[in-house]
Short mmCIF file of C-alpha atoms in Angstrom, two decimals:
data_model
loop_
_atom_site.label_atom_id
_atom_site.label_comp_id
_atom_site.label_asym_id
_atom_site.label_seq_id
_atom_site.Cartn_x
_atom_site.Cartn_y
_atom_site.Cartn_z
CA UNK A 1 129.12 -9.78 72.53
CA UNK A 2 128.45 -8.54 76.24
CA UNK A 3 125.16 -6.22 76.71
CA UNK A 4 123.05 -5.54 79.41
CA UNK A 5 119.75 -5.88 77.46
CA UNK A 6 119.40 -6.92 73.40
CA UNK A 7 116.34 -6.98 70.99
CA UNK A 8 113.56 -7.21 71.82
CA UNK A 9 114.70 -4.21 73.35
CA UNK A 10 116.10 -2.00 70.40
CA UNK A 11 118.51 0.88 71.73
CA UNK A 12 121.35 2.22 69.50
CA UNK A 13 123.65 -0.19 71.56
CA UNK A 14 121.63 -2.54 70.86
CA UNK A 15 121.11 -2.19 67.41
CA UNK A 16 124.93 -1.43 66.41
CA UNK A 17 125.51 -5.03 68.63
CA UNK A 18 123.20 -6.79 65.91
CA UNK A 19 124.24 -5.49 62.60
CA UNK A 20 128.15 -5.96 63.42
CA UNK A 21 127.28 -9.34 64.20
CA UNK A 22 125.10 -10.11 61.57
CA UNK A 23 128.25 -8.88 59.36
CA UNK A 24 131.46 -10.63 61.60
CA UNK A 25 129.25 -14.05 61.18
CA UNK A 26 128.54 -13.41 57.88
CA UNK A 27 132.15 -13.07 57.37
CA UNK A 28 133.15 -16.25 59.22
CA UNK A 29 133.68 -15.42 63.15
CA UNK A 30 131.94 -17.20 65.57
CA UNK A 31 129.61 -14.85 67.12
CA UNK A 32 127.62 -14.63 70.06
CA UNK A 33 125.66 -12.32 72.19
CA UNK A 34 125.14 -12.93 76.11
CA UNK A 35 122.85 -10.69 77.65
CA UNK A 36 119.60 -10.27 80.79
CA UNK A 37 117.24 -12.77 81.11
CA UNK A 38 113.93 -11.07 81.28
CA UNK A 39 110.15 -12.74 81.74
CA UNK A 40 108.59 -13.67 78.51
CA UNK A 41 111.64 -14.09 76.52
CA UNK A 42 113.68 -17.37 75.75
CA UNK A 43 116.93 -18.37 77.11
CA UNK A 44 118.39 -19.13 73.77
CA UNK A 45 117.46 -18.06 70.40
CA UNK A 46 118.78 -16.95 67.04
CA UNK A 47 117.98 -13.76 65.66
CA UNK A 48 118.86 -13.11 62.17
CA UNK A 49 121.34 -15.47 62.32
CA UNK A 50 123.01 -14.55 65.82
CA UNK A 51 122.91 -16.36 68.27
CA UNK A 52 121.55 -14.91 71.78
CA UNK A 53 122.06 -16.68 75.66
CA UNK A 54 119.93 -14.84 77.87
CA UNK A 55 121.23 -16.24 81.26
CA UNK A 56 122.49 -13.42 82.87
CA UNK A 57 120.23 -13.54 86.32
CA UNK A 58 119.20 -10.73 88.33
CA UNK A 59 117.01 -9.20 91.21
CA UNK A 60 114.99 -6.06 90.11
CA UNK A 61 115.39 -4.66 93.38
CA UNK A 62 117.63 -1.48 93.48
CA UNK A 63 121.30 -2.73 94.49
CA UNK A 64 120.82 -6.17 94.38
CA UNK A 65 120.18 -5.54 90.64
CA UNK A 66 123.72 -4.61 89.85
CA UNK A 67 125.83 -6.80 92.73
CA UNK A 68 123.18 -9.95 90.92
CA UNK A 69 124.17 -8.78 87.21
CA UNK A 70 127.46 -8.78 88.12
CA UNK A 71 128.03 -12.12 89.73
CA UNK A 72 125.94 -13.84 87.32
CA UNK A 73 127.84 -12.33 84.51
CA UNK A 74 131.29 -13.13 86.24
CA UNK A 75 129.66 -17.02 86.75
CA UNK A 76 128.91 -17.38 82.73
CA UNK A 77 132.38 -15.58 81.69
CA UNK A 78 134.02 -18.17 83.51
CA UNK A 79 132.32 -21.17 82.54
CA UNK A 80 131.66 -20.05 79.02
CA UNK A 81 135.87 -19.29 78.32
CA UNK A 82 136.84 -21.93 75.94
CA UNK A 83 133.98 -20.72 73.73
CA UNK A 84 136.07 -16.87 72.96
CA UNK A 85 138.46 -15.40 72.39
CA UNK A 86 137.84 -11.59 72.71
CA UNK A 87 135.55 -10.00 74.80
CA UNK A 88 133.01 -6.99 73.06
CA UNK A 89 131.27 -4.56 75.69
CA UNK A 90 128.69 -2.03 74.33
CA UNK A 91 128.95 -0.11 77.53
CA UNK A 92 131.38 1.16 79.72
CA UNK A 93 129.41 0.11 82.41
CA UNK A 94 128.20 -3.40 84.52
CA UNK A 95 129.83 -5.65 82.14
CA UNK A 96 132.71 -3.85 80.86
CA UNK A 97 133.61 -3.88 84.67
CA UNK A 98 133.04 -7.58 85.17
CA UNK A 99 135.01 -8.35 82.21
CA UNK A 100 138.04 -5.76 83.20
CA UNK A 101 138.02 -7.37 86.49
CA UNK A 102 138.48 -10.32 84.37
CA UNK A 103 140.22 -9.83 81.80
CA UNK A 104 143.83 -10.92 83.24
CA UNK A 105 142.49 -14.21 84.94
CA UNK A 106 141.00 -15.58 82.11
CA UNK A 107 143.82 -14.49 79.79
CA UNK A 108 140.79 -13.01 77.09
CA UNK A 109 141.08 -9.92 75.54
CA UNK A 110 138.89 -7.07 76.01
CA UNK A 111 137.05 -4.01 73.68
CA UNK A 112 134.99 -1.78 75.15
CA UNK A 113 132.51 0.48 73.56
CA UNK A 114 131.82 3.82 74.92
CA UNK A 115 128.01 4.17 73.69
CA UNK A 116 127.57 8.19 74.96
CA UNK A 117 129.55 10.65 76.04
CA UNK A 118 128.58 13.80 77.07
CA UNK A 119 126.16 15.23 80.12
CA UNK A 120 123.89 12.13 79.49
CA UNK A 121 127.37 9.77 78.74
CA UNK A 122 129.32 6.88 80.13
CA UNK A 123 131.27 8.28 81.44
CA UNK A 124 128.70 10.83 83.25
CA UNK A 125 126.84 7.35 84.21
CA UNK A 126 130.18 5.85 85.96
CA UNK A 127 130.96 9.39 88.04
CA UNK A 128 127.68 9.04 89.51
CA UNK A 129 128.23 5.80 91.20
CA UNK A 130 129.02 5.66 94.58
CA UNK A 131 131.66 3.57 93.96
CA UNK A 132 133.07 5.20 90.38
CA UNK A 133 136.36 4.90 91.44
CA UNK A 134 136.06 1.50 91.91
CA UNK A 135 134.64 0.79 88.19
CA UNK A 136 136.75 2.99 86.86
CA UNK A 137 139.62 1.41 87.92
CA UNK A 138 138.53 -1.98 86.43
CA UNK A 139 136.94 -0.70 82.92
CA UNK A 140 140.16 0.86 82.68
CA UNK A 141 141.79 -2.34 82.42
CA UNK A 142 140.71 -3.03 79.21
CA UNK A 143 142.93 -3.85 76.39
CA UNK A 144 140.93 -1.29 74.11
CA UNK A 145 138.23 1.78 74.76
CA UNK A 146 136.10 2.19 71.30
CA UNK A 147 135.31 5.93 70.95
CA UNK A 148 132.79 6.70 68.24
CA UNK A 149 133.14 10.16 68.19
CA UNK A 150 135.47 12.86 68.31
CA UNK A 151 133.92 14.13 71.91
CA UNK A 152 134.57 10.61 73.75
CA UNK A 153 137.61 10.57 72.96
CA UNK A 154 138.20 13.14 74.43
CA UNK A 155 136.05 12.45 77.84
CA UNK A 156 138.16 8.98 77.80
CA UNK A 157 141.48 11.08 77.84
CA UNK A 158 140.24 13.86 80.57
CA UNK A 159 139.02 10.32 82.47
CA UNK A 160 142.98 8.97 82.49
CA UNK A 161 142.31 6.52 80.02
CA UNK A 162 145.54 5.59 78.34
CA UNK A 163 145.96 7.18 74.63
CA UNK A 164 147.24 4.09 73.05
CA UNK A 165 144.10 1.84 74.40
CA UNK A 166 141.80 4.33 72.61
CA UNK A 167 140.73 3.80 68.82
CA UNK A 168 138.00 5.46 66.85
CA UNK A 169 135.69 3.31 65.07
CA UNK A 170 132.33 4.99 64.15
CA UNK A 171 128.77 3.38 63.82
CA UNK A 172 127.51 2.21 60.80
CA UNK A 173 124.64 1.41 58.60
CA UNK A 174 122.76 -0.94 57.03
CA UNK A 175 122.07 0.13 53.44
CA UNK A 176 121.11 -2.33 51.76
CA UNK A 177 117.67 -1.47 54.71
CA UNK A 178 118.16 2.55 54.47
CA UNK A 179 118.25 3.62 51.15
CA UNK A 180 116.74 6.44 48.97
CA UNK A 181 113.05 5.11 47.49
CA UNK A 182 109.32 5.40 47.44
CA UNK A 183 107.05 5.11 50.12
CA UNK A 184 103.42 5.19 50.56
CA UNK A 185 103.48 6.35 54.30
CA UNK A 186 103.23 9.58 52.57
CA UNK A 187 99.45 8.95 51.04
CA UNK A 188 98.36 8.46 54.96
CA UNK A 189 98.86 11.99 55.20
CA UNK A 190 96.85 13.24 51.80
CA UNK A 191 100.47 14.26 50.69
CA UNK A 192 101.33 16.87 53.01
CA UNK A 193 104.81 17.51 54.18
CA UNK A 194 105.90 15.23 56.73
CA UNK A 195 108.30 16.06 59.59
CA UNK A 196 109.81 13.14 61.71
CA UNK A 197 111.11 12.23 64.80
CA UNK A 198 112.55 9.04 65.43
CA UNK A 199 114.05 8.26 69.17
CA UNK A 200 113.01 7.62 72.53
CA UNK A 201 110.70 9.33 74.57
CA UNK A 202 112.31 10.77 77.26
CA UNK A 203 114.71 13.79 78.41
CA UNK A 204 117.99 13.33 76.59
CA UNK A 205 116.31 13.57 72.45
CA UNK A 206 115.36 16.95 73.71
CA UNK A 207 111.91 16.25 72.34
CA UNK A 208 110.05 18.94 74.41
CA UNK A 209 112.18 21.83 72.29
CA UNK A 210 111.03 20.27 69.33
CA UNK A 211 107.30 20.29 70.09
CA UNK A 212 107.54 24.09 71.15
CA UNK A 213 109.26 24.88 68.12
CA UNK A 214 106.56 23.00 66.43
CA UNK A 215 103.80 25.92 67.49
CA UNK A 216 105.91 28.06 65.52
CA UNK A 217 106.32 26.30 62.55
CA UNK A 218 102.06 25.71 62.32
CA UNK A 219 102.01 29.09 63.15
CA UNK A 220 103.65 30.05 59.82
CA UNK A 221 102.74 27.46 57.30
CA UNK A 222 99.83 27.03 56.28
CA UNK A 223 100.51 24.38 54.20
CA UNK A 224 99.43 21.97 57.44
CA UNK A 225 102.56 20.05 57.49
CA UNK A 226 102.36 17.11 60.03
CA UNK A 227 105.00 15.92 62.82
CA UNK A 228 105.26 12.48 63.01
CA UNK A 229 107.34 11.10 66.43
CA UNK A 230 108.27 7.47 66.59
CA UNK A 231 109.40 5.83 69.33
CA UNK A 232 108.66 5.49 73.47
CA UNK A 233 109.82 6.72 76.45
CA UNK A 234 109.24 7.47 79.93
CA UNK A 235 108.46 11.18 79.12
CA UNK A 236 105.68 9.97 76.21
CA UNK A 237 102.60 11.24 78.87
CA UNK A 238 104.48 14.75 79.68
CA UNK A 239 104.85 15.12 76.32
CA UNK A 240 101.07 14.16 74.78
CA UNK A 241 99.85 16.64 77.48
CA UNK A 242 102.58 19.49 76.64
CA UNK A 243 101.17 18.82 72.32
CA UNK A 244 97.53 19.45 74.22
CA UNK A 245 99.10 22.62 76.03
CA UNK A 246 100.29 24.46 72.95
CA UNK A 247 97.48 23.82 71.22
CA UNK A 248 99.35 21.50 68.32
CA UNK A 249 96.10 19.61 67.57
CA UNK A 250 96.44 16.75 64.69
CA UNK A 251 99.15 18.45 63.40
CA UNK A 252 101.58 16.32 65.92
CA UNK A 253 101.01 12.49 65.19
CA UNK A 254 102.88 10.30 68.65
CA UNK A 255 103.14 6.88 66.50
CA UNK A 256 105.14 4.52 69.24
CA UNK A 257 107.81 2.12 68.10
CA UNK A 258 107.35 1.06 64.55
CA UNK A 259 109.46 -1.71 62.19
CA UNK A 260 109.42 -0.43 58.94
CA UNK A 261 111.33 3.09 59.62
CA UNK A 262 113.04 3.10 56.93
CA UNK A 263 109.66 3.68 55.08
CA UNK A 264 108.98 6.21 57.07
CA UNK A 265 112.26 8.19 56.67
CA UNK A 266 111.62 7.85 52.66
CA UNK A 267 108.09 9.57 53.36
CA UNK A 268 109.64 12.66 55.40
CA UNK A 269 110.73 15.91 53.79
CA UNK A 270 112.86 17.02 57.22
CA UNK A 271 114.37 14.45 59.78
CA UNK A 272 114.66 16.36 63.41
CA UNK A 273 116.93 15.02 65.58
CA UNK A 274 116.96 17.52 68.69
CA UNK A 275 119.07 16.17 70.53
CA UNK A 276 121.37 16.92 74.25
CA UNK A 277 123.78 14.54 73.89
CA UNK A 278 124.10 12.25 71.67
CA UNK A 279 127.44 9.16 71.45
CA UNK A 280 126.83 8.39 67.30
CA UNK A 281 123.05 8.36 67.43
CA UNK A 282 122.00 4.73 64.54
CA UNK A 283 119.10 6.72 63.92
CA UNK A 284 121.42 9.94 62.24
CA UNK A 285 123.26 7.88 60.12
CA UNK A 286 119.58 6.09 58.64
CA UNK A 287 117.99 9.36 57.65
CA UNK A 288 121.61 10.07 55.94
CA UNK A 289 121.71 6.65 54.37
CA UNK A 290 118.08 7.51 52.83
CA UNK A 291 118.92 10.83 51.25
CA UNK A 292 116.47 13.28 53.40
CA UNK A 293 117.30 16.76 54.54
CA UNK A 294 118.81 16.63 58.35
CA UNK A 295 117.63 18.88 61.10
CA UNK A 296 120.31 18.58 64.20
CA UNK A 297 121.80 20.00 67.76
CA UNK A 298 125.52 20.80 67.13
CA UNK A 299 126.91 18.64 69.77
CA UNK A 300 129.32 15.60 69.56
CA UNK A 301 128.73 12.57 67.79
CA UNK A 302 126.36 14.67 65.81
CA UNK A 303 128.78 17.07 64.24
CA UNK A 304 131.22 14.21 64.02
CA UNK A 305 128.89 13.25 61.27
CA UNK A 306 127.27 15.95 59.26
CA UNK A 307 128.33 19.41 58.77
CA UNK A 308 126.54 22.88 59.46
CA UNK A 309 124.93 24.33 56.01
CA UNK A 310 126.86 21.87 53.74
CA UNK A 311 125.20 18.48 54.43
CA UNK A 312 122.76 19.20 58.16
CA UNK A 313 120.81 22.46 59.33
CA UNK A 314 122.84 22.12 62.48
CA UNK A 315 120.83 24.38 65.54
CA UNK A 316 122.35 24.75 69.22
CA UNK A 317 120.05 21.79 71.57
CA UNK A 318 117.63 23.52 73.66
CA UNK A 319 117.02 26.58 71.42
CA UNK A 320 113.22 26.61 70.10
CA UNK A 321 113.67 29.42 68.01
CA UNK A 322 116.42 28.50 65.45
CA UNK A 323 115.28 24.83 65.57
CA UNK A 324 111.80 26.27 63.97
CA UNK A 325 113.86 28.13 61.69
CA UNK A 326 115.78 25.62 60.72
CA UNK A 327 113.15 22.98 59.96
CA UNK A 328 110.82 25.92 58.21
CA UNK A 329 113.87 26.95 55.95
CA UNK A 330 114.22 23.63 54.45
CA UNK A 331 110.24 22.92 54.50
CA UNK A 332 110.12 25.64 51.96
CA UNK A 333 113.81 25.79 49.92
CA UNK A 334 113.86 22.30 48.14
CA UNK A 335 116.87 23.25 46.80
CA UNK A 336 118.73 23.79 49.86
CA UNK A 337 116.85 20.39 50.96
CA UNK A 338 117.58 18.29 48.20
CA UNK A 339 121.38 19.64 48.19
CA UNK A 340 122.09 18.95 51.89
CA UNK A 341 120.63 15.29 51.64
CA UNK A 342 122.30 14.51 48.41
CA UNK A 343 125.48 15.54 50.93
CA UNK A 344 124.70 13.94 53.96
CA UNK A 345 123.69 10.37 51.76
CA UNK A 346 127.05 10.51 49.76
CA UNK A 347 128.87 10.56 53.41
CA UNK A 348 126.96 7.72 54.52
CA UNK A 349 127.91 5.57 51.49
CA UNK A 350 131.46 6.76 52.17
CA UNK A 351 132.44 6.11 55.22
CA UNK A 352 129.88 4.68 57.81
CA UNK A 353 128.32 1.58 55.96
CA UNK A 354 128.29 -1.84 58.13
CA UNK A 355 130.97 -3.06 55.79
CA UNK A 356 133.60 -0.55 56.51
CA UNK A 357 133.03 -0.50 60.07
CA UNK A 358 133.06 -4.27 60.84
CA UNK A 359 136.51 -4.01 58.15
CA UNK A 360 137.75 -1.96 61.14
CA UNK A 361 136.62 -4.42 64.09
CA UNK A 362 137.96 -7.36 62.20
CA UNK A 363 141.37 -5.39 62.11
CA UNK A 364 141.13 -4.51 65.79
CA UNK A 365 140.40 -8.18 66.66
CA UNK A 366 143.24 -9.56 64.64
CA UNK A 367 145.96 -7.30 66.23
CA UNK A 368 144.77 -7.51 69.91
CA UNK A 369 145.17 -11.46 69.12
CA UNK A 370 147.89 -11.20 67.11
#
């Protein structure tokens, strides 16, 4: 598996690669991760049973980063060619381009997972590069493209990817970690109703609209609910300033990155994901598996997982008025909240366990090597 970064950096692509690698290793497959080496990281280590080699060397200076990344990865894939049969990339970008170029020369099968769709997605990112035609040509040489949502599948087709190379495999969730249960987190907030957001604090996640919606929720609900924001990102300072300007006070808490996300999900009455674009969000799968009521944007990647009025309350992205109304509804209507949470939980257990998803990847690998 190849990723531009890996744990302790823990975005969606990294988390999915990690839990899939753990599953495959448990099933007897030999897996190792190639990723970028950064200051302070061990060059080789084993993370929860997954061998990680931080050996891709880069120069962190503008265009030199991309050039150095590509040259280093190409060299490593050639030198380590006897150790693997399949190269699995977890984003359609530099590493996928390198593997696509080498696939014929090395006679190795290449699988590219497309991690995100829409205005912030992999295809838009490729389209925005100066040599986009070259990147697309190299990546299209891969043997299979994994579309994690219907939106991404349609995007791949619209960009000229061969239909017979596209397979639909969703993200998975670790049900041994994320499941319903009790949590002491609620005691830390004196029994107040907890509304939870988990994710990067950046433009794509739509937190600005959540804060503006929260002002309406706070004004209408005199019981004193609290909004907890878990995560870090480039807009953290700006969002803190917005919280102050909206006079939200102690009703909003920025808690940064936490390791025990599952405990917060179990404590929450409502989980909110106001994203502007997604692939198939890990945290939404985790919320589903925990059984918490969900409010989310009605966008591709989310609508593949939950349906409005059946397993979640879905609202248009950027619509703070409807977002506030949906949050308030679930805080007050306990019957609806319980019904939606139960339906989402049942779907997570039925369709999105890492075991079910892992078996689909095993089938895909087997077909490629047959």
